[in-house]
mmCIF file of C-alpha atoms in Angstrom:
data_model
loop_
_atom_site.group_PDB
_atom_site.id
_atom_site.type_symbol
_atom_site.label_atom_id
_atom_site.label_comp_id
_atom_site.label_asym_id
_atom_site.label_seq_id
_atom_site.Cartn_x
_atom_site.Cartn_y
_atom_site.Cartn_z
ATOM 1 C CA MET A 16 70.797 -80.256 -32.902
ATOM 2 C CA ASN A 17 71.390 -83.796 -34.087
ATOM 3 C CA ILE A 18 68.574 -86.186 -33.180
ATOM 4 C CA SER A 19 69.177 -88.733 -35.962
ATOM 5 C CA GLY A 20 70.097 -90.904 -33.135
ATOM 6 C CA TRP A 21 66.687 -90.734 -31.853
ATOM 7 C CA PHE A 22 64.682 -92.065 -34.843
ATOM 8 C CA ALA A 23 66.727 -95.121 -36.493
ATOM 9 C CA GLU A 24 63.941 -95.213 -39.046
ATOM 10 C CA PHE A 25 63.683 -91.536 -39.975
ATOM 11 C CA ASN A 26 67.596 -90.660 -39.426
ATOM 12 C CA LEU A 27 68.371 -87.460 -41.807
ATOM 13 C CA GLU A 28 65.095 -86.621 -42.917
ATOM 14 C CA VAL A 29 63.820 -85.825 -39.247
ATOM 15 C CA ASP A 30 67.225 -83.712 -38.899
ATOM 16 C CA LEU A 31 65.975 -81.867 -42.347
ATOM 17 C CA ILE A 32 62.593 -81.246 -40.741
ATOM 18 C CA PHE A 33 63.937 -79.798 -37.701
ATOM 19 C CA GLU A 34 66.575 -77.703 -39.194
ATOM 20 C CA TYR A 35 63.717 -76.307 -41.108
ATOM 21 C CA LEU A 36 61.636 -75.177 -38.234
ATOM 22 C CA ARG A 37 64.892 -73.548 -36.713
ATOM 23 C CA ARG A 38 65.606 -71.682 -39.833
ATOM 24 C CA GLU A 39 62.127 -70.598 -40.628
ATOM 25 C CA ARG A 40 60.823 -70.043 -37.331
ATOM 26 C CA ASN A 41 63.747 -69.767 -35.011
ATOM 27 C CA LEU A 42 62.661 -72.801 -32.622
ATOM 28 C CA ASP A 43 64.672 -75.109 -30.815
ATOM 29 C CA PHE A 44 62.918 -78.199 -29.581
ATOM 30 C CA SER A 45 65.987 -80.065 -28.442
ATOM 31 C CA GLY A 46 64.579 -79.998 -24.799
ATOM 32 C CA TYR A 47 61.521 -82.091 -25.917
ATOM 33 C CA SER A 48 60.820 -85.635 -25.419
ATOM 34 C CA PRO A 49 62.202 -87.731 -28.271
ATOM 35 C CA LEU A 50 59.488 -90.359 -28.082
ATOM 36 C CA MET A 51 56.806 -87.686 -28.157
ATOM 37 C CA ILE A 52 58.517 -85.576 -31.136
ATOM 38 C CA GLU A 53 58.516 -88.908 -33.012
ATOM 39 C CA ARG A 54 55.180 -89.686 -32.049
ATOM 40 C CA CYS A 55 53.867 -86.362 -33.262
ATOM 41 C CA ILE A 56 55.741 -86.213 -36.362
ATOM 42 C CA LYS A 57 54.493 -90.073 -37.190
ATOM 43 C CA ASN A 58 50.621 -88.977 -36.546
ATOM 44 C CA ARG A 59 51.275 -85.756 -38.733
ATOM 45 C CA LEU A 60 52.924 -87.805 -41.409
ATOM 46 C CA GLU A 61 49.708 -90.227 -41.326
ATOM 47 C CA ALA A 62 47.116 -87.334 -41.011
ATOM 48 C CA SER A 63 48.720 -85.386 -43.820
ATOM 49 C CA GLY A 64 48.802 -88.141 -46.680
ATOM 50 C CA ALA A 65 52.663 -87.652 -47.038
ATOM 51 C CA LEU A 66 54.182 -91.046 -48.590
ATOM 52 C CA ASP A 67 57.640 -90.328 -46.599
ATOM 53 C CA LEU A 68 59.571 -87.900 -44.711
ATOM 54 C CA THR A 69 61.117 -86.365 -47.796
ATOM 55 C CA GLY A 70 57.579 -85.528 -49.031
ATOM 56 C CA TYR A 71 56.579 -84.185 -45.760
ATOM 57 C CA LEU A 72 59.120 -81.974 -45.456
ATOM 58 C CA LEU A 73 58.219 -80.292 -49.241
ATOM 59 C CA MET A 74 54.640 -80.247 -47.778
ATOM 60 C CA LEU A 75 55.866 -78.065 -44.765
ATOM 61 C CA GLU A 76 57.471 -75.823 -47.011
ATOM 62 C CA ASN A 77 54.659 -75.200 -49.269
ATOM 63 C CA ASN A 78 51.593 -75.840 -46.807
ATOM 64 C CA ARG A 79 51.401 -73.161 -43.970
ATOM 65 C CA MET A 80 48.277 -74.887 -42.484
ATOM 66 C CA GLU A 81 50.323 -77.990 -42.383
ATOM 67 C CA LEU A 82 53.312 -76.472 -40.451
ATOM 68 C CA ASP A 83 50.584 -74.822 -38.219
ATOM 69 C CA SER A 84 49.246 -78.013 -37.488
ATOM 70 C CA LEU A 85 52.725 -79.698 -36.997
ATOM 71 C CA LEU A 86 53.554 -76.947 -34.271
ATOM 72 C CA ASP A 87 49.950 -77.533 -32.598
ATOM 73 C CA SER A 88 50.936 -80.911 -32.178
ATOM 74 C CA LEU A 89 54.527 -80.427 -30.619
ATOM 75 C CA THR A 90 53.098 -77.735 -28.494
ATOM 76 C CA ILE A 91 49.902 -79.630 -27.458
ATOM 77 C CA GLY A 92 47.787 -76.775 -28.572
ATOM 78 C CA VAL A 93 45.286 -77.136 -25.544
ATOM 79 C CA SER A 94 45.095 -74.158 -22.905
ATOM 80 C CA GLU A 95 44.747 -75.444 -19.214
ATOM 81 C CA PHE A 96 45.111 -74.388 -15.872
ATOM 82 C CA PHE A 97 48.825 -74.220 -14.828
ATOM 83 C CA ARG A 98 49.881 -75.756 -18.262
ATOM 84 C CA ASP A 99 53.571 -76.414 -17.835
ATOM 85 C CA PRO A 100 53.937 -76.532 -14.129
ATOM 86 C CA MET A 101 57.649 -76.048 -14.007
ATOM 87 C CA VAL A 102 57.066 -72.223 -15.503
ATOM 88 C CA PHE A 103 54.412 -71.598 -13.011
ATOM 89 C CA SER A 104 56.693 -73.086 -10.192
ATOM 90 C CA ALA A 105 59.156 -70.622 -11.209
ATOM 91 C CA ILE A 106 56.573 -67.618 -11.381
ATOM 92 C CA GLU A 107 55.340 -68.592 -7.793
ATOM 93 C CA THR A 108 58.651 -69.113 -6.026
ATOM 94 C CA PHE A 109 60.614 -66.624 -7.882
ATOM 95 C CA VAL A 110 58.961 -64.137 -10.240
ATOM 96 C CA LEU A 111 56.207 -63.054 -7.978
ATOM 97 C CA PRO A 112 57.934 -62.748 -4.807
ATOM 98 C CA THR A 113 60.729 -60.337 -6.757
ATOM 99 C CA ILE A 114 57.754 -58.386 -7.956
ATOM 100 C CA PHE A 115 56.351 -58.014 -4.615
ATOM 101 C CA ARG A 116 59.733 -57.050 -3.021
ATOM 102 C CA ASP A 117 60.300 -54.605 -5.749
ATOM 103 C CA LYS A 118 56.880 -52.923 -5.161
ATOM 104 C CA VAL A 119 57.602 -52.591 -1.360
ATOM 105 C CA VAL A 120 60.916 -51.057 -1.871
ATOM 106 C CA SER A 121 59.982 -48.462 -4.528
ATOM 107 C CA GLY A 122 56.569 -47.570 -2.905
ATOM 108 C CA ASP A 123 54.680 -48.609 -6.143
ATOM 109 C CA HIS A 124 51.227 -49.348 -5.527
ATOM 110 C CA SER A 125 50.614 -51.452 -8.779
ATOM 111 C CA ILE A 126 51.260 -54.501 -10.330
ATOM 112 C CA ARG A 127 50.919 -54.961 -14.130
ATOM 113 C CA ILE A 128 50.922 -58.324 -15.494
ATOM 114 C CA TRP A 129 49.920 -59.317 -19.522
ATOM 115 C CA SER A 130 49.069 -62.773 -20.983
ATOM 116 C CA ALA A 131 49.439 -62.179 -24.712
ATOM 117 C CA GLY A 132 47.668 -64.906 -26.841
ATOM 118 C CA CYS A 133 46.014 -66.030 -23.860
ATOM 119 C CA SER A 134 43.148 -68.100 -25.568
ATOM 120 C CA THR A 135 40.419 -69.257 -23.466
ATOM 121 C CA GLY A 136 41.822 -67.684 -20.333
ATOM 122 C CA GLU A 137 43.455 -70.348 -18.318
ATOM 123 C CA GLU A 138 46.676 -68.758 -18.212
ATOM 124 C CA PRO A 139 45.936 -65.462 -16.605
ATOM 125 C CA TYR A 140 43.468 -66.888 -14.146
ATOM 126 C CA SER A 141 46.463 -69.173 -13.265
ATOM 127 C CA VAL A 142 48.736 -66.139 -12.649
ATOM 128 C CA ALA A 143 46.016 -64.313 -10.719
ATOM 129 C CA ILE A 144 45.824 -67.446 -8.421
ATOM 130 C CA LEU A 145 49.311 -67.314 -7.606
ATOM 131 C CA SER A 146 49.144 -63.777 -7.148
ATOM 132 C CA LYS A 147 46.661 -64.288 -4.336
ATOM 133 C CA GLU A 148 48.679 -67.090 -2.734
ATOM 134 C CA SER A 149 51.950 -65.261 -3.218
ATOM 135 C CA HIS A 150 51.409 -61.688 -1.721
ATOM 136 C CA PHE A 151 54.485 -60.347 -0.489
ATOM 137 C CA PRO A 152 53.908 -59.812 3.535
ATOM 138 C CA GLY A 153 54.700 -55.811 3.684
ATOM 139 C CA LYS A 154 52.980 -52.702 4.455
ATOM 140 C CA LEU A 155 52.448 -51.344 0.946
ATOM 141 C CA PRO A 156 48.790 -52.327 -0.262
ATOM 142 C CA VAL A 157 49.081 -53.366 -3.787
ATOM 143 C CA ASP A 158 46.624 -53.576 -6.772
ATOM 144 C CA ILE A 159 47.221 -56.332 -9.065
ATOM 145 C CA ASP A 160 45.908 -55.550 -12.800
ATOM 146 C CA ILE A 161 45.933 -58.853 -15.226
ATOM 147 C CA PHE A 162 45.331 -58.066 -18.928
ATOM 148 C CA GLY A 163 44.614 -61.337 -21.107
ATOM 149 C CA THR A 164 44.557 -60.402 -25.000
ATOM 150 C CA ASP A 165 44.044 -62.577 -27.958
ATOM 151 C CA ILE A 166 42.948 -62.361 -31.649
ATOM 152 C CA ASP A 167 40.193 -64.978 -31.353
ATOM 153 C CA GLU A 168 36.798 -63.412 -30.111
ATOM 154 C CA LYS A 169 35.181 -66.565 -29.430
ATOM 155 C CA ASP A 170 38.058 -67.555 -27.247
ATOM 156 C CA LEU A 171 37.789 -64.134 -25.390
ATOM 157 C CA GLU A 172 34.129 -64.919 -24.727
ATOM 158 C CA THR A 173 34.808 -68.221 -23.099
ATOM 159 C CA ALA A 174 37.698 -66.512 -20.855
ATOM 160 C CA LYS A 175 35.166 -63.998 -19.658
ATOM 161 C CA THR A 176 32.654 -66.777 -18.307
ATOM 162 C CA GLY A 177 35.539 -68.430 -16.902
ATOM 163 C CA GLU A 178 33.712 -71.954 -17.107
ATOM 164 C CA TYR A 179 35.775 -74.880 -18.061
ATOM 165 C CA PRO A 180 35.122 -78.595 -18.048
ATOM 166 C CA MET A 181 37.477 -80.647 -15.600
ATOM 167 C CA GLU A 182 39.895 -81.930 -18.158
ATOM 168 C CA ARG A 183 41.122 -78.373 -17.952
ATOM 169 C CA LEU A 184 42.105 -78.228 -14.229
ATOM 170 C CA ASN A 185 44.172 -81.271 -13.963
ATOM 171 C CA ASN A 186 47.030 -79.318 -13.032
ATOM 172 C CA VAL A 187 45.365 -77.478 -10.320
ATOM 173 C CA ARG A 188 46.681 -78.209 -6.794
ATOM 174 C CA MET A 189 44.014 -79.553 -4.276
ATOM 175 C CA GLY A 190 44.394 -76.807 -1.689
ATOM 176 C CA LEU A 191 43.454 -74.293 -4.501
ATOM 177 C CA PHE A 192 40.533 -76.297 -6.047
ATOM 178 C CA GLY A 193 38.088 -75.594 -3.604
ATOM 179 C CA LYS A 194 39.306 -72.270 -2.668
ATOM 180 C CA TYR A 195 39.220 -70.669 -6.260
ATOM 181 C CA PHE A 196 36.668 -72.740 -8.444
ATOM 182 C CA GLU A 197 33.018 -73.435 -7.759
ATOM 183 C CA PRO A 198 31.324 -76.577 -9.154
ATOM 184 C CA GLN A 199 28.636 -76.198 -11.804
ATOM 185 C CA VAL A 200 26.035 -78.850 -13.482
ATOM 186 C CA ASP A 201 29.050 -80.048 -15.962
ATOM 187 C CA HIS A 202 31.675 -77.780 -15.410
ATOM 188 C CA TYR A 203 33.670 -75.584 -12.873
ATOM 189 C CA ARG A 204 33.655 -71.908 -12.827
ATOM 190 C CA VAL A 205 36.549 -69.331 -11.642
ATOM 191 C CA LYS A 206 35.312 -67.731 -8.659
ATOM 192 C CA LYS A 207 34.306 -64.232 -8.931
ATOM 193 C CA GLY A 208 37.276 -62.688 -6.943
ATOM 194 C CA ILE A 209 39.735 -64.250 -9.385
ATOM 195 C CA ARG A 210 37.458 -63.149 -12.511
ATOM 196 C CA ASP A 211 37.555 -59.783 -11.218
ATOM 197 C CA MET A 212 41.279 -59.488 -11.320
ATOM 198 C CA VAL A 213 41.531 -60.017 -15.064
ATOM 199 C CA CYS A 214 40.399 -57.658 -17.941
ATOM 200 C CA PHE A 215 39.961 -59.534 -21.339
ATOM 201 C CA SER A 216 40.265 -57.914 -24.543
ATOM 202 C CA TYR A 217 41.012 -58.472 -28.379
ATOM 203 C CA HIS A 218 44.689 -57.357 -29.590
ATOM 204 C CA ASP A 219 46.794 -58.148 -32.404
ATOM 205 C CA LEU A 220 50.329 -58.234 -31.392
ATOM 206 C CA LEU A 221 51.031 -57.369 -34.879
ATOM 207 C CA SER A 222 48.927 -54.196 -35.101
ATOM 208 C CA GLN A 223 50.116 -51.178 -36.466
ATOM 209 C CA LYS A 224 47.869 -49.018 -34.257
ATOM 210 C CA GLU A 225 48.540 -50.472 -30.857
ATOM 211 C CA GLN A 226 52.089 -51.570 -29.301
ATOM 212 C CA VAL A 227 50.068 -52.518 -26.052
ATOM 213 C CA PRO A 228 46.472 -53.397 -25.220
ATOM 214 C CA GLY A 229 44.133 -50.592 -25.604
ATOM 215 C CA ILE A 230 42.501 -51.373 -22.313
ATOM 216 C CA SER A 231 45.897 -51.499 -20.196
ATOM 217 C CA VAL A 232 46.474 -47.600 -21.513
ATOM 218 C CA PHE A 233 50.387 -48.005 -21.450
ATOM 219 C CA GLY A 234 53.045 -50.373 -20.922
ATOM 220 C CA ALA A 235 55.544 -50.756 -17.999
ATOM 221 C CA PHE A 236 54.318 -54.155 -17.376
ATOM 222 C CA ASP A 237 56.034 -56.209 -14.319
ATOM 223 C CA MET A 238 55.383 -59.521 -16.227
ATOM 224 C CA ILE A 239 54.561 -60.396 -19.713
ATOM 225 C CA LEU A 240 53.639 -64.162 -20.463
ATOM 226 C CA CYS A 241 53.547 -64.537 -24.453
ATOM 227 C CA ARG A 242 53.882 -68.558 -24.589
ATOM 228 C CA ASN A 243 53.544 -70.566 -27.878
ATOM 229 C CA VAL A 244 52.644 -67.372 -30.141
ATOM 230 C CA LEU A 245 56.074 -66.643 -31.630
ATOM 231 C CA ILE A 246 56.188 -70.350 -32.559
ATOM 232 C CA TYR A 247 53.611 -69.386 -35.197
ATOM 233 C CA LEU A 248 55.215 -66.545 -36.869
ATOM 234 C CA ASP A 249 57.961 -65.926 -39.207
ATOM 235 C CA LYS A 250 61.385 -64.514 -38.065
ATOM 236 C CA LYS A 251 60.661 -60.910 -39.166
ATOM 237 C CA TYR A 252 57.481 -61.162 -37.283
ATOM 238 C CA GLN A 253 58.967 -62.693 -33.973
ATOM 239 C CA GLU A 254 61.349 -59.917 -34.050
ATOM 240 C CA ILE A 255 58.513 -57.108 -34.199
ATOM 241 C CA VAL A 256 56.777 -58.806 -31.787
ATOM 242 C CA LEU A 257 59.821 -59.393 -29.229
ATOM 243 C CA GLU A 258 60.621 -55.658 -29.470
ATOM 244 C CA ARG A 259 57.041 -54.652 -28.596
ATOM 245 C CA LEU A 260 57.347 -57.054 -25.738
ATOM 246 C CA ASP A 261 60.796 -55.634 -24.738
ATOM 247 C CA ARG A 262 59.731 -52.155 -24.647
ATOM 248 C CA ALA A 263 56.186 -52.594 -23.013
ATOM 249 C CA LEU A 264 58.223 -54.486 -20.207
ATOM 250 C CA ARG A 265 59.699 -52.261 -17.226
ATOM 251 C CA PRO A 266 63.221 -52.693 -16.586
ATOM 252 C CA GLY A 267 63.455 -55.377 -14.183
ATOM 253 C CA GLY A 268 60.103 -56.790 -15.310
ATOM 254 C CA PHE A 269 59.835 -60.788 -16.323
ATOM 255 C CA LEU A 270 59.096 -62.339 -19.911
ATOM 256 C CA VAL A 271 57.647 -65.682 -20.025
ATOM 257 C CA LEU A 272 58.069 -67.692 -23.516
ATOM 258 C CA GLY A 273 56.923 -71.193 -24.618
ATOM 259 C CA GLU A 274 59.554 -73.837 -24.121
ATOM 260 C CA ALA A 275 60.753 -74.039 -27.690
ATOM 261 C CA GLU A 276 60.901 -70.137 -27.864
ATOM 262 C CA SER A 277 63.887 -67.931 -27.230
ATOM 263 C CA LEU A 278 65.329 -64.525 -27.499
ATOM 264 C CA ASP A 279 67.515 -63.387 -30.519
ATOM 265 C CA ALA A 280 71.187 -62.829 -29.171
ATOM 266 C CA ALA A 281 71.169 -58.898 -29.350
ATOM 267 C CA ARG A 282 68.029 -58.921 -26.827
ATOM 268 C CA ARG A 283 69.721 -62.014 -24.948
ATOM 269 C CA MET A 284 72.569 -59.429 -23.761
ATOM 270 C CA ARG A 285 69.809 -57.188 -21.559
ATOM 271 C CA PHE A 286 67.712 -60.276 -20.414
ATOM 272 C CA GLY A 287 68.790 -62.909 -18.049
ATOM 273 C CA GLN A 288 67.275 -66.620 -18.043
ATOM 274 C CA ILE A 289 66.289 -67.044 -14.473
ATOM 275 C CA CYS A 290 66.750 -70.754 -14.484
ATOM 276 C CA ASP A 291 67.671 -73.706 -16.769
ATOM 277 C CA PHE A 292 64.336 -75.657 -17.073
ATOM 278 C CA CYS A 293 62.099 -72.917 -18.313
ATOM 279 C CA ARG A 294 62.196 -70.130 -20.759
ATOM 280 C CA VAL A 295 61.423 -67.176 -18.172
ATOM 281 C CA PHE A 296 63.818 -64.325 -18.803
ATOM 282 C CA ARG A 297 64.296 -60.876 -16.374
ATOM 283 C CA LYS A 298 65.177 -57.643 -18.027
ATOM 284 C CA ASN A 299 68.095 -55.880 -16.660
ATOM 285 C CA PRO A 300 66.890 -53.595 -14.131
ATOM 286 C CA VAL A 301 68.956 -50.626 -15.349
ATOM 287 C CA HIS A 302 67.977 -50.980 -18.912
ATOM 288 C CA ARG A 303 66.708 -47.878 -20.532
ATOM 289 C CA TYR A 304 65.483 -46.930 -24.252
ATOM 290 C CA GLY A 305 67.017 -44.099 -25.733
ATOM 291 C CA GLY A 306 65.130 -41.776 -28.278
ATOM 292 C CA GLY A 307 62.567 -43.341 -30.899
ATOM 293 C CA SER A 308 59.307 -45.250 -30.494
#
């Protein structure tokens, strides 16, 4: 990626920072707004106390906390409903209808969705709302189970309450607002019907004991969302997590990653990206694993 033309005053140093992120975290920010990237880097440069970008690159290489702070800034580390509307548009218009059609054809009565790294719960609740809205018209009754997991117990407690300030709901369409949210004194609460669709629990994606959330019992998920989680992991651990998500996803299921995240070359051979504007991948419907765990 050549972004030196975006930053006349930064030039080579900015290229080196992005090369470092690509090398160490397998991240690609080529689709991000140049102005947004410039603003984020300038803000972190000032906040960190680095004198220039050369010094800042050295800081990134030796300070994990600053690297995470930069990634927080670049990925806008605030959870909200329907964050990245284009992603949820793809889920609404293609992913969920495809899953429902698959269930009608196969006679399977259950849909299983996993939001990994769900933070305070806006993502799985957003998926639950779209699932209610896009139910495929067929004769088969379908049960929808959505699992939201995270390693932050405090965030999980917030998620279970389903209570959020108004600024977290800015992307909610007007037609959905009154239908699925109820006003409280100084916040809004997700209505009980949607809250009951989501089970929240602690789960560490790098756990040696559990490959999938214990509360889900087994894998075979129809869709897994794991957005802006891999971005904080070194390549070795990214590969471990992707392998686990791959195995937990049924053939023909969908994997949703963050905007800067992608699959390694080997895994891209058995996944197809469903559109150019978001990182939503579909697993080869005929893929099966051989022996091993």
